[in-house]
mmCIF file of N, CA and C in Angstrom:
data_model
loop_
_atom_site.group_PDB
_atom_site.id
_atom_site.type_symbol
_atom_site.label_atom_id
_atom_site.label_comp_id
_atom_site.label_asym_id
_atom_site.label_seq_id
_atom_site.Cartn_x
_atom_site.Cartn_y
_atom_site.Cartn_z
ATOM 1 N N MET A 18 114.340 94.346 82.269
ATOM 2 C CA MET A 18 113.247 94.383 82.319
ATOM 3 C C MET A 18 113.132 94.978 84.164
ATOM 4 N N GLY A 19 114.283 94.765 84.315
ATOM 5 C CA GLY A 19 114.849 96.692 85.221
ATOM 6 C C GLY A 19 114.571 97.449 84.896
ATOM 7 N N GLU A 20 114.507 98.311 84.514
ATOM 8 C CA GLU A 20 114.175 99.536 83.572
ATOM 9 C C GLU A 20 113.101 99.645 83.548
ATOM 10 N N ARG A 21 112.152 99.130 83.418
ATOM 11 C CA ARG A 21 111.210 99.027 83.265
ATOM 12 C C ARG A 21 109.832 98.728 84.328
ATOM 13 N N SER A 22 110.142 97.979 85.359
ATOM 14 C CA SER A 22 110.243 98.265 86.682
ATOM 15 C C SER A 22 110.442 99.464 87.233
ATOM 16 N N LEU A 23 111.633 99.948 86.933
ATOM 17 C CA LEU A 23 112.006 101.186 87.671
ATOM 18 C C LEU A 23 110.624 102.125 87.124
ATOM 19 N N GLU A 24 110.928 102.354 85.438
ATOM 20 C CA GLU A 24 110.056 103.448 85.109
ATOM 21 C C GLU A 24 108.731 103.548 85.604
ATOM 22 N N LYS A 25 108.156 102.477 85.656
ATOM 23 C CA LYS A 25 106.271 102.158 86.563
ATOM 24 C C LYS A 25 106.640 102.258 87.868
ATOM 25 N N GLY A 26 107.353 102.225 88.784
ATOM 26 C CA GLY A 26 107.589 102.658 90.436
ATOM 27 C C GLY A 26 108.462 101.108 90.861
ATOM 28 N N TYR A 27 108.368 100.498 90.305
ATOM 29 C CA TYR A 27 107.894 98.588 91.118
ATOM 30 C C TYR A 27 109.470 98.243 91.763
ATOM 31 N N LEU A 28 109.883 99.344 92.569
ATOM 32 C CA LEU A 28 110.920 99.358 93.169
ATOM 33 C C LEU A 28 111.891 97.714 93.275
ATOM 34 N N ASN A 29 110.591 97.093 94.211
ATOM 35 C CA ASN A 29 111.056 95.889 94.990
ATOM 36 C C ASN A 29 111.661 94.388 93.179
ATOM 37 N N ASP A 30 110.899 95.093 92.561
ATOM 38 C CA ASP A 30 110.812 93.852 91.373
ATOM 39 C C ASP A 30 112.035 94.260 90.742
ATOM 40 N N ALA A 31 112.320 95.875 91.185
ATOM 41 C CA ALA A 31 113.056 96.239 89.860
ATOM 42 C C ALA A 31 114.899 95.453 90.583
ATOM 43 N N VAL A 32 114.764 95.873 90.937
ATOM 44 C CA VAL A 32 116.270 95.130 92.956
ATOM 45 C C VAL A 32 116.519 93.841 92.345
ATOM 46 N N ARG A 33 115.679 93.377 91.608
ATOM 47 C CA ARG A 33 115.608 91.963 91.776
ATOM 48 C C ARG A 33 115.791 91.257 90.660
ATOM 49 N N TYR A 34 115.189 92.067 89.464
ATOM 50 C CA TYR A 34 115.525 92.626 88.087
ATOM 51 C C TYR A 34 117.351 92.561 87.862
ATOM 52 N N LEU A 35 117.602 93.734 89.020
ATOM 53 C CA LEU A 35 119.002 94.015 88.347
ATOM 54 C C LEU A 35 119.586 93.599 88.939
ATOM 55 N N ARG A 36 119.626 92.721 89.763
ATOM 56 C CA ARG A 36 120.569 92.391 90.430
ATOM 57 C C ARG A 36 120.840 90.576 89.627
ATOM 58 N N SER A 37 119.522 90.552 89.566
ATOM 59 C CA SER A 37 120.183 88.908 87.979
ATOM 60 C C SER A 37 121.179 89.903 87.212
ATOM 61 N N ALA A 38 120.428 90.899 86.760
ATOM 62 C CA ALA A 38 121.059 91.170 85.439
ATOM 63 C C ALA A 38 122.343 91.127 85.981
ATOM 64 N N HIS A 39 123.096 91.787 87.034
ATOM 65 C CA HIS A 39 124.222 91.957 87.889
ATOM 66 C C HIS A 39 125.353 90.760 88.365
ATOM 67 N N GLU A 40 124.416 88.725 88.254
ATOM 68 C CA GLU A 40 124.956 88.174 89.230
ATOM 69 C C GLU A 40 125.105 87.851 87.543
ATOM 70 N N SER A 41 124.353 88.427 85.528
ATOM 71 C CA SER A 41 125.070 87.684 84.748
ATOM 72 C C SER A 41 125.643 88.040 83.509
ATOM 73 N N ASP A 42 126.473 89.650 84.275
ATOM 74 C CA ASP A 42 126.810 89.941 83.631
ATOM 75 C C ASP A 42 127.085 91.608 85.316
ATOM 76 N N PRO A 43 128.961 90.612 85.897
ATOM 77 C CA PRO A 43 129.409 91.165 87.068
ATOM 78 C C PRO A 43 129.978 92.241 87.253
ATOM 79 N N ALA A 44 130.448 92.447 85.013
ATOM 80 C CA ALA A 44 130.730 94.046 84.775
ATOM 81 C C ALA A 44 130.056 95.163 84.483
ATOM 82 N N ASP A 45 128.602 95.270 84.093
ATOM 83 C CA ASP A 45 127.449 95.871 83.400
ATOM 84 C C ASP A 45 128.067 97.588 84.826
ATOM 85 N N PHE A 46 128.680 98.171 84.772
ATOM 86 C CA PHE A 46 128.757 99.509 85.503
ATOM 87 C C PHE A 46 127.256 99.907 85.112
ATOM 88 N N GLY A 47 126.340 100.227 84.754
ATOM 89 C CA GLY A 47 124.957 100.411 84.350
ATOM 90 C C GLY A 47 124.547 99.925 85.413
ATOM 91 N N VAL A 48 124.107 98.731 85.028
ATOM 92 C CA VAL A 48 123.902 98.391 86.142
ATOM 93 C C VAL A 48 123.956 98.387 87.441
ATOM 94 N N MET A 49 124.998 98.491 87.920
ATOM 95 C CA MET A 49 125.886 98.808 89.509
ATOM 96 C C MET A 49 124.846 100.005 89.968
ATOM 97 N N LEU A 50 125.329 101.276 89.203
ATOM 98 C CA LEU A 50 125.020 102.926 89.100
ATOM 99 C C LEU A 50 123.551 103.311 89.226
ATOM 100 N N LYS A 51 122.558 102.227 88.317
ATOM 101 C CA LYS A 51 120.813 101.842 88.468
ATOM 102 C C LYS A 51 120.396 101.694 89.751
ATOM 103 N N LEU A 52 121.249 100.470 89.666
ATOM 104 C CA LEU A 52 120.875 99.307 91.822
ATOM 105 C C LEU A 52 121.881 100.463 93.388
ATOM 106 N N GLY A 53 122.429 101.550 92.595
ATOM 107 C CA GLY A 53 122.121 102.560 93.411
ATOM 108 C C GLY A 53 121.626 103.264 93.795
ATOM 109 N N TRP A 54 121.047 103.393 92.530
ATOM 110 C CA TRP A 54 119.369 104.948 93.038
ATOM 111 C C TRP A 54 118.343 103.894 92.875
ATOM 112 N N THR A 55 118.500 102.615 92.572
ATOM 113 C CA THR A 55 117.372 102.603 94.222
ATOM 114 C C THR A 55 117.324 101.895 94.701
ATOM 115 N N TYR A 56 118.173 101.762 95.230
ATOM 116 C CA TYR A 56 118.125 101.702 96.987
ATOM 117 C C TYR A 56 118.131 103.771 97.677
ATOM 118 N N ASN A 57 118.782 103.953 96.732
ATOM 119 C CA ASN A 57 118.289 105.003 97.090
ATOM 120 C C ASN A 57 117.534 105.742 97.595
ATOM 121 N N VAL A 58 116.240 105.012 96.516
ATOM 122 C CA VAL A 58 114.847 105.345 96.107
ATOM 123 C C VAL A 58 114.170 104.489 97.209
ATOM 124 N N LEU A 59 114.424 103.823 98.083
ATOM 125 C CA LEU A 59 113.280 103.203 98.863
ATOM 126 C C LEU A 59 114.759 103.308 99.918
ATOM 127 N N LYS A 60 114.639 104.672 100.341
ATOM 128 C CA LYS A 60 115.748 104.244 102.085
ATOM 129 C C LYS A 60 116.968 103.581 102.389
ATOM 130 N N GLN A 61 117.589 102.900 101.089
ATOM 131 C CA GLN A 61 118.068 102.120 101.992
ATOM 132 C C GLN A 61 119.612 102.814 101.529
ATOM 133 N N ASP A 62 119.837 103.287 102.472
ATOM 134 C CA ASP A 62 121.699 104.594 101.408
ATOM 135 C C ASP A 62 122.829 103.771 101.893
ATOM 136 N N ARG A 63 122.998 103.022 102.797
ATOM 137 C CA ARG A 63 123.821 102.007 103.466
ATOM 138 C C ARG A 63 124.098 101.335 102.228
ATOM 139 N N GLU A 64 123.004 100.318 100.871
ATOM 140 C CA GLU A 64 122.806 99.069 100.627
ATOM 141 C C GLU A 64 123.733 100.185 98.758
ATOM 142 N N ALA A 65 122.556 101.978 99.027
ATOM 143 C CA ALA A 65 123.039 102.485 97.783
ATOM 144 C C ALA A 65 124.722 102.908 98.169
ATOM 145 N N VAL A 66 124.630 103.252 98.752
ATOM 146 C CA VAL A 66 126.629 103.286 98.808
ATOM 147 C C VAL A 66 126.992 102.637 97.972
ATOM 148 N N ARG A 67 126.943 101.307 98.780
ATOM 149 C CA ARG A 67 127.834 100.199 98.490
ATOM 150 C C ARG A 67 127.742 100.068 96.007
ATOM 151 N N TRP A 68 125.850 99.823 95.984
ATOM 152 C CA TRP A 68 126.038 100.046 95.187
ATOM 153 C C TRP A 68 127.416 100.888 94.052
ATOM 154 N N PHE A 69 127.248 102.581 94.627
ATOM 155 C CA PHE A 69 127.333 103.566 93.583
ATOM 156 C C PHE A 69 129.202 104.085 93.965
ATOM 157 N N ASP A 70 128.970 102.603 95.239
ATOM 158 C CA ASP A 70 130.947 102.616 94.965
ATOM 159 C C ASP A 70 132.028 101.624 94.232
ATOM 160 N N LEU A 71 130.968 100.521 94.034
ATOM 161 C CA LEU A 71 131.489 99.623 92.418
ATOM 162 C C LEU A 71 131.458 100.576 91.394
ATOM 163 N N ALA A 72 130.372 101.307 90.810
ATOM 164 C CA ALA A 72 130.074 101.976 89.673
ATOM 165 C C ALA A 72 130.856 103.046 89.715
ATOM 166 N N ARG A 73 131.596 103.901 90.704
ATOM 167 C CA ARG A 73 132.479 104.751 89.827
ATOM 168 C C ARG A 73 133.834 104.152 89.558
ATOM 169 N N LYS A 74 134.281 102.846 89.346
ATOM 170 C CA LYS A 74 135.219 102.699 89.203
ATOM 171 C C LYS A 74 134.790 101.582 87.459
ATOM 172 N N SER A 75 133.446 102.621 86.896
ATOM 173 C CA SER A 75 133.365 102.604 86.041
ATOM 174 C C SER A 75 134.521 102.752 84.470
ATOM 175 N N PRO A 76 134.614 102.322 83.276
ATOM 176 C CA PRO A 76 135.789 103.130 82.503
ATOM 177 C C PRO A 76 134.923 103.551 81.867
ATOM 178 N N ASP A 77 133.630 104.503 81.797
ATOM 179 C CA ASP A 77 132.633 104.761 80.733
ATOM 180 C C ASP A 77 132.658 106.943 82.238
ATOM 181 N N ALA A 78 133.509 107.165 81.689
ATOM 182 C CA ALA A 78 134.344 109.230 82.817
ATOM 183 C C ALA A 78 132.489 109.131 83.154
ATOM 184 N N SER A 79 131.826 109.471 81.955
ATOM 185 C CA SER A 79 130.259 109.709 82.626
ATOM 186 C C SER A 79 129.951 109.003 83.889
ATOM 187 N N LEU A 80 129.557 107.669 83.372
ATOM 188 C CA LEU A 80 129.087 107.404 84.142
ATOM 189 C C LEU A 80 129.520 106.881 85.677
ATOM 190 N N ALA A 81 130.788 107.110 85.603
ATOM 191 C CA ALA A 81 131.624 107.101 86.360
ATOM 192 C C ALA A 81 131.265 108.322 87.780
ATOM 193 N N GLY A 82 131.267 109.489 86.333
ATOM 194 C CA GLY A 82 131.271 110.719 87.630
ATOM 195 C C GLY A 82 130.100 110.604 87.936
ATOM 196 N N GLU A 83 128.928 110.563 87.520
ATOM 197 C CA GLU A 83 127.541 110.065 88.385
ATOM 198 C C GLU A 83 127.648 109.277 89.745
ATOM 199 N N ALA A 84 128.792 108.505 89.275
ATOM 200 C CA ALA A 84 128.160 107.482 90.801
ATOM 201 C C ALA A 84 128.915 107.786 91.975
ATOM 202 N N ALA A 85 130.718 108.534 91.367
ATOM 203 C CA ALA A 85 131.355 109.092 92.147
ATOM 204 C C ALA A 85 130.320 110.029 92.870
ATOM 205 N N GLN A 86 129.806 111.418 92.462
ATOM 206 C CA GLN A 86 129.183 112.671 93.163
ATOM 207 C C GLN A 86 127.737 111.765 93.666
ATOM 208 N N ALA A 87 127.301 111.104 93.897
ATOM 209 C CA ALA A 87 126.280 110.418 94.540
ATOM 210 C C ALA A 87 126.925 109.301 95.483
ATOM 211 N N TYR A 88 127.530 109.176 95.348
ATOM 212 C CA TYR A 88 128.812 108.477 96.402
ATOM 213 C C TYR A 88 130.056 109.190 97.536
ATOM 214 N N ARG A 89 129.749 110.095 97.421
ATOM 215 C CA ARG A 89 130.077 111.420 98.546
ATOM 216 C C ARG A 89 129.076 111.977 98.464
ATOM 217 N N ASN A 90 127.941 112.685 98.058
ATOM 218 C CA ASN A 90 127.213 112.554 98.679
ATOM 219 C C ASN A 90 126.217 112.143 100.123
ATOM 220 N N LEU A 91 126.674 110.780 99.884
ATOM 221 C CA LEU A 91 125.715 110.140 100.560
ATOM 222 C C LEU A 91 126.049 109.782 101.246
ATOM 223 N N SER A 92 127.410 108.857 101.644
ATOM 224 C CA SER A 92 128.585 108.684 102.560
ATOM 225 C C SER A 92 128.547 109.896 103.150
ATOM 226 N N ALA A 93 128.125 110.503 102.410
ATOM 227 C CA ALA A 93 129.096 111.549 104.095
ATOM 228 C C ALA A 93 127.811 112.045 104.692
ATOM 229 N N SER A 94 126.691 111.290 104.575
ATOM 230 C CA SER A 94 125.096 111.809 105.452
ATOM 231 C C SER A 94 125.447 110.351 105.755
ATOM 232 N N LEU A 95 126.376 109.564 105.936
ATOM 233 C CA LEU A 95 126.200 108.770 106.514
ATOM 234 C C LEU A 95 127.527 108.538 107.601
ATOM 235 N N ARG A 96 127.805 109.785 107.503
ATOM 236 C CA ARG A 96 128.956 109.592 108.202
ATOM 237 C C ARG A 96 128.665 109.372 110.133
ATOM 238 N N PRO A 97 129.527 108.734 110.840
ATOM 239 C CA PRO A 97 129.240 108.921 111.890
ATOM 240 C C PRO A 97 128.827 110.299 113.099
ATOM 241 N N GLY A 98 128.020 111.091 113.818
ATOM 242 C CA GLY A 98 128.088 112.382 114.052
ATOM 243 C C GLY A 98 127.170 113.107 112.636
ATOM 244 N N GLN A 99 126.610 112.730 111.438
ATOM 245 C CA GLN A 99 126.396 113.056 110.470
ATOM 246 C C GLN A 99 124.859 113.121 110.694
ATOM 247 N N SER A 100 123.996 114.243 110.461
ATOM 248 C CA SER A 100 122.670 113.738 110.815
ATOM 249 C C SER A 100 122.394 114.009 109.116
ATOM 250 N N SER A 101 121.085 112.390 108.760
ATOM 251 C CA SER A 101 120.984 112.459 107.040
ATOM 252 C C SER A 101 120.506 113.646 106.364
ATOM 253 N N ARG A 102 120.649 113.719 105.601
ATOM 254 C CA ARG A 102 119.658 115.147 105.234
ATOM 255 C C ARG A 102 118.116 114.794 105.510
ATOM 256 N N ARG A 103 118.034 113.737 104.858
ATOM 257 C CA ARG A 103 116.038 113.505 105.815
ATOM 258 C C ARG A 103 116.763 113.860 106.841
ATOM 259 N N GLN A 104 116.722 113.491 108.390
ATOM 260 C CA GLN A 104 116.743 113.794 109.129
ATOM 261 C C GLN A 104 116.845 114.929 110.308
ATOM 262 N N ARG A 105 117.673 115.667 108.468
ATOM 263 C CA ARG A 105 117.951 117.907 109.054
ATOM 264 C C ARG A 105 116.199 117.902 108.379
ATOM 265 N N TYR A 106 115.585 117.065 107.202
ATOM 266 C CA TYR A 106 114.762 117.631 107.018
ATOM 267 C C TYR A 106 113.021 117.197 108.130
ATOM 268 N N GLN A 107 113.374 116.838 108.495
ATOM 269 C CA GLN A 107 112.560 115.918 109.264
ATOM 270 C C GLN A 107 112.466 117.137 110.966
ATOM 271 N N ASP A 108 114.291 117.158 111.347
ATOM 272 C CA ASP A 108 113.811 118.122 112.042
ATOM 273 C C ASP A 108 113.949 118.801 111.791
ATOM 274 N N ALA A 109 113.749 120.221 110.701
ATOM 275 C CA ALA A 109 113.115 121.399 110.207
ATOM 276 C C ALA A 109 111.453 121.308 110.494
ATOM 277 N N THR A 110 110.941 120.533 110.359
ATOM 278 C CA THR A 110 110.033 121.370 109.881
ATOM 279 C C THR A 110 108.609 120.595 111.374
ATOM 280 N N VAL A 111 109.745 120.267 112.199
ATOM 281 C CA VAL A 111 108.968 120.242 113.450
ATOM 282 C C VAL A 111 108.713 121.004 114.700
ATOM 283 N N ARG A 112 109.968 122.024 113.915
ATOM 284 C CA ARG A 112 110.010 122.903 115.628
ATOM 285 C C ARG A 112 109.726 123.796 114.590
#
């Protein structure tokens, strides 16, 4: 159900279904990764980083690699003194 909601763009519904799936199976790293991407699209980057961090511990090397890359990219933009990619873009377009 979470996948279908994601595909149709119902992101808040997707979060609800994916969180429910995570509660049912806390070791499903694919669900964790999808939660990370969903929160990222919703611009809730701190929450996205949290889920990417969990997903990068996956025993599946491909999934762990994708999560690790997303974690590195997003966490770098959240460090103090670093403006987000979104903010840098907005700053550049205002000038």
